[in-house]
XYZ file of N, CA and C in Angstrom:
327
model
N 0.856 -1.193 -0.003
C 0.010 -0.071 -0.017
C 0.827 1.261 0.013
N 2.007 1.231 0.814
C 2.827 2.403 0.806
C 4.264 2.014 0.592
N 5.019 3.040 0.153
C 6.498 2.887 0.058
C 7.130 3.938 0.875
N 8.162 3.572 1.587
C 8.899 4.541 2.377
C 10.332 4.766 1.832
N 10.717 5.957 1.800
C 12.080 6.343 1.403
C 12.629 7.218 2.495
N 13.754 6.710 3.194
C 14.229 7.477 4.282
C 15.675 7.910 3.890
N 15.974 9.171 4.265
C 17.254 9.688 4.036
C 17.701 10.577 5.127
N 18.953 10.910 5.265
C 19.473 11.848 6.187
C 20.151 12.991 5.318
N 19.590 14.261 5.449
C 20.227 15.334 4.765
C 21.307 15.875 5.656
N 22.498 15.954 5.113
C 23.667 16.390 5.890
C 24.347 17.595 5.194
N 24.705 18.619 5.991
C 25.387 19.841 5.492
C 26.350 20.218 6.515
N 27.540 19.889 6.405
C 28.537 20.195 7.452
C 28.258 19.461 8.726
N 28.121 20.154 9.805
C 27.804 19.488 11.122
C 26.316 19.522 11.433
N 25.529 19.908 10.458
C 24.036 19.902 10.622
C 23.469 18.796 9.811
N 22.403 18.129 10.393
C 21.696 17.077 9.698
C 20.186 17.050 10.102
N 19.469 16.237 9.310
C 18.067 16.244 9.522
C 17.563 14.855 8.847
N 16.810 14.080 9.587
C 16.201 12.902 9.037
C 14.926 13.204 8.307
N 14.679 12.535 7.144
C 13.461 12.728 6.391
C 12.932 11.430 5.821
N 11.576 11.355 5.842
C 10.968 10.137 5.245
C 9.950 10.683 4.210
N 9.903 9.996 3.128
C 8.957 10.287 2.020
C 8.018 9.132 2.001
N 6.709 9.305 2.142
C 5.721 8.264 2.094
C 4.949 8.400 0.852
N 4.927 7.288 0.090
C 4.153 7.275 -1.184
C 3.067 6.328 -1.042
N 1.825 6.798 -1.441
C 0.611 6.010 -1.471
C 0.510 5.360 -2.817
N 0.548 3.989 -2.872
C 0.463 3.294 -4.098
C -0.892 2.753 -4.411
N -1.917 3.232 -3.734
C -3.326 2.712 -3.914
C -4.159 3.817 -4.587
N -5.342 3.440 -4.985
C -6.291 4.468 -5.543
C -7.237 4.999 -4.377
N -6.930 4.555 -3.116
C -7.749 4.947 -1.901
C -6.956 6.022 -1.050
N -7.706 6.816 -0.474
C -7.125 7.746 0.505
C -6.642 7.007 1.791
N -5.449 7.289 2.244
C -4.883 6.689 3.397
C -4.655 7.722 4.512
N -4.832 7.308 5.737
C -4.458 8.132 6.982
C -3.016 7.672 7.226
N -2.152 8.686 7.363
C -0.747 8.390 7.580
C -0.165 9.203 8.694
N 0.586 8.575 9.573
C 1.402 9.353 10.553
C 2.823 8.759 10.578
N 3.771 9.678 10.633
C 5.106 9.304 10.621
C 5.965 9.804 11.759
N 6.906 8.967 12.199
C 7.906 9.425 13.204
C 9.210 9.288 12.516
N 10.015 10.420 12.505
C 11.329 10.374 11.976
C 12.340 10.763 12.965
N 13.514 10.071 13.024
C 14.583 10.331 13.923
C 15.883 9.939 13.354
N 16.932 10.196 14.165
C 18.274 9.812 13.628
C 19.032 9.052 14.736
N 19.951 8.177 14.279
C 20.827 7.490 15.185
C 22.271 7.653 14.851
N 23.123 7.684 15.833
C 24.541 7.820 15.719
C 25.169 6.869 16.696
N 26.156 6.120 16.300
C 26.867 5.090 17.164
C 25.873 4.241 17.947
N 24.780 3.804 17.286
C 23.821 2.968 17.897
C 22.793 3.537 18.921
N 22.863 4.860 19.106
C 21.901 5.496 19.987
C 21.168 6.640 19.269
N 19.932 6.839 19.730
C 19.126 7.902 19.051
C 19.769 9.241 19.345
N 19.908 10.091 18.384
C 20.490 11.477 18.427
C 19.515 12.328 19.250
N 19.986 12.969 20.246
C 19.165 13.787 21.082
C 18.491 14.934 20.190
N 17.334 15.198 20.395
C 16.511 16.268 19.740
C 16.484 16.026 18.193
N 16.464 14.782 17.749
C 16.381 14.446 16.346
C 14.954 13.892 15.953
N 14.131 13.683 16.944
C 12.843 12.962 16.716
C 11.673 13.980 16.526
N 10.805 13.647 15.610
C 9.614 14.440 15.503
C 8.508 13.590 14.865
N 7.221 13.935 15.264
C 6.062 13.208 14.709
C 5.423 14.135 13.694
N 5.013 13.611 12.560
C 4.189 14.386 11.621
C 2.765 13.882 11.878
N 1.814 14.899 12.040
C 0.421 14.511 12.295
C -0.184 13.749 11.256
N -1.309 13.058 11.663
C -2.087 12.267 10.640
C -2.420 13.143 9.505
N -2.330 12.632 8.365
C -2.642 13.280 7.109
C -3.337 12.346 6.195
N -4.315 12.821 5.502
C -4.996 12.000 4.509
C -4.187 12.182 3.202
N -3.698 11.081 2.723
C -2.803 11.051 1.578
C -3.446 10.325 0.413
N -3.677 11.013 -0.704
C -4.196 10.404 -1.893
C -3.142 9.823 -2.637
N -3.288 9.364 -3.836
C -2.228 8.778 -4.730
C -1.211 9.809 -4.887
N 0.042 9.449 -4.477
C 1.182 10.426 -4.589
C 2.063 10.301 -3.299
N 2.826 11.362 -2.936
C 3.807 11.281 -1.943
C 3.684 12.472 -1.032
N 4.132 12.325 0.183
C 4.231 13.347 1.193
C 5.484 13.098 2.063
N 6.058 14.223 2.615
C 7.314 14.027 3.377
C 7.100 14.534 4.755
N 7.924 13.863 5.686
C 7.941 14.276 7.025
C 9.423 14.584 7.393
N 9.701 15.785 7.863
C 11.049 16.277 8.141
C 11.290 16.300 9.666
N 12.352 15.695 10.108
C 12.730 15.780 11.512
C 13.405 17.114 11.724
N 13.643 17.447 13.015
C 14.331 18.674 13.387
C 15.850 18.637 12.980
N 16.345 19.789 12.682
C 17.729 19.886 12.398
C 18.628 19.725 13.674
N 19.659 18.958 13.648
C 20.563 18.762 14.811
C 21.955 18.876 14.381
N 22.856 18.854 15.335
C 24.296 19.023 15.097
C 25.064 17.928 15.669
N 26.051 17.324 14.937
C 26.979 16.369 15.414
C 28.323 16.662 14.823
N 29.416 16.250 15.530
C 30.750 16.508 15.017
C 31.039 15.814 13.721
N 32.073 16.299 13.081
C 32.430 15.705 11.733
C 32.799 14.211 11.861
N 33.313 13.792 13.032
C 33.775 12.451 13.142
C 32.642 11.454 13.276
N 31.407 11.955 13.550
C 30.265 11.153 13.757
C 29.631 10.547 12.483
N 29.143 9.334 12.580
C 28.284 8.798 11.565
C 26.825 8.995 11.899
N 25.926 9.088 10.999
C 24.504 9.318 11.244
C 23.618 8.452 10.372
N 22.441 8.057 10.834
C 21.596 7.214 10.055
C 20.168 7.700 10.387
N 19.361 7.965 9.377
C 17.976 8.370 9.596
C 17.102 7.083 9.667
N 15.950 7.151 10.468
C 15.013 6.104 10.696
C 13.578 6.725 10.662
N 12.663 5.908 10.205
C 11.272 6.279 10.162
C 10.371 5.100 10.554
N 9.262 5.413 11.324
C 8.304 4.486 11.655
C 6.972 5.068 11.170
N 6.184 4.449 10.311
C 4.984 5.033 9.797
C 3.833 4.108 9.992
N 2.735 4.722 10.534
C 1.457 4.047 10.699
C 0.498 4.452 9.618
N -0.248 3.568 9.074
C -1.212 3.910 8.045
C -2.451 3.072 8.034
N -3.507 3.569 7.481
C -4.744 2.720 7.292
C -5.534 3.455 6.270
N -6.543 2.835 5.766
C -7.490 3.488 4.843
C -8.105 4.638 5.672
N -8.281 5.786 5.045
C -8.798 6.940 5.700
C -10.165 6.770 6.418
N -10.998 5.877 5.846
C -12.288 5.604 6.404
C -12.184 4.719 7.695
N -11.026 4.060 8.022
C -10.848 3.236 9.131
C -10.349 4.053 10.432
N -9.830 5.190 10.255
C -9.326 5.955 11.374
C -7.954 5.544 11.824
N -7.862 4.991 13.103
C -6.563 4.734 13.690
C -5.772 3.746 12.857
N -4.392 3.752 13.042
C -3.557 2.957 12.128
C -3.802 1.436 12.298
N -3.698 0.796 11.173
C -3.853 -0.720 11.167
C -2.551 -1.325 10.955
N -1.685 -0.729 10.143
C -0.393 -1.346 9.778
C 0.763 -0.367 10.050
N 1.890 -0.897 10.275
C 3.104 -0.071 10.555
C 4.246 -0.562 9.687
N 5.052 0.379 9.165
C 6.277 0.020 8.491
C 7.391 0.835 9.074
N 8.603 0.343 8.993
C 9.791 1.072 9.372
C 10.841 0.950 8.419
N 11.761 1.850 8.345
C 12.863 1.814 7.405
C 14.026 2.735 7.958
N 15.227 2.307 7.521
C 16.416 3.069 7.848
C 17.060 3.618 6.554
N 17.720 4.742 6.740
C 18.488 5.326 5.637
C 19.865 4.630 5.750
N 20.623 4.850 4.714
C 22.091 4.459 4.762
C 22.775 5.337 5.734
N 23.880 4.691 6.320
C 24.680 5.485 7.349
C 25.679 6.323 6.566
N 25.809 7.558 6.880
C 26.808 8.453 6.267
C 27.563 9.274 7.354
N 28.737 9.732 7.026
C 29.558 10.504 7.926
C 29.087 11.987 7.845
N 29.080 12.644 8.971
C 28.875 14.072 9.010
C 29.884 14.800 8.212
N 29.580 16.123 8.013
C 30.430 16.984 7.249
C 30.637 16.690 5.789
N 29.626 15.910 5.202
C 29.503 15.759 3.758
C 28.263 16.413 3.458
N 28.007 16.694 2.173
C 26.776 17.349 1.735
C 26.028 16.284 0.890
N 24.839 15.953 1.303
C 24.062 15.006 0.487
C 22.767 15.584 0.043
């Protein structure tokens, strides 16, 4: 029903986790996403954010986590957990999660 694409946008010592949710059905879906980032196996402080439920028709929508800072020596990886259901059903029925590739800070992606 949905496709997730997770990435981590990096610019110098600043980064941000992003998830793009694509609805592959002809039905409206209710979607809620949580995006965050990990570094060295732990969640990065102040990197998590929830995007409110949204009705998503055929197409895509994005959820952006907050911008955070890590030193150039750190690696970072974006993560997303997405709940979704048909819009007529209300609360989430299914969940999907995905990770982005791990990248080193201080590169531009």
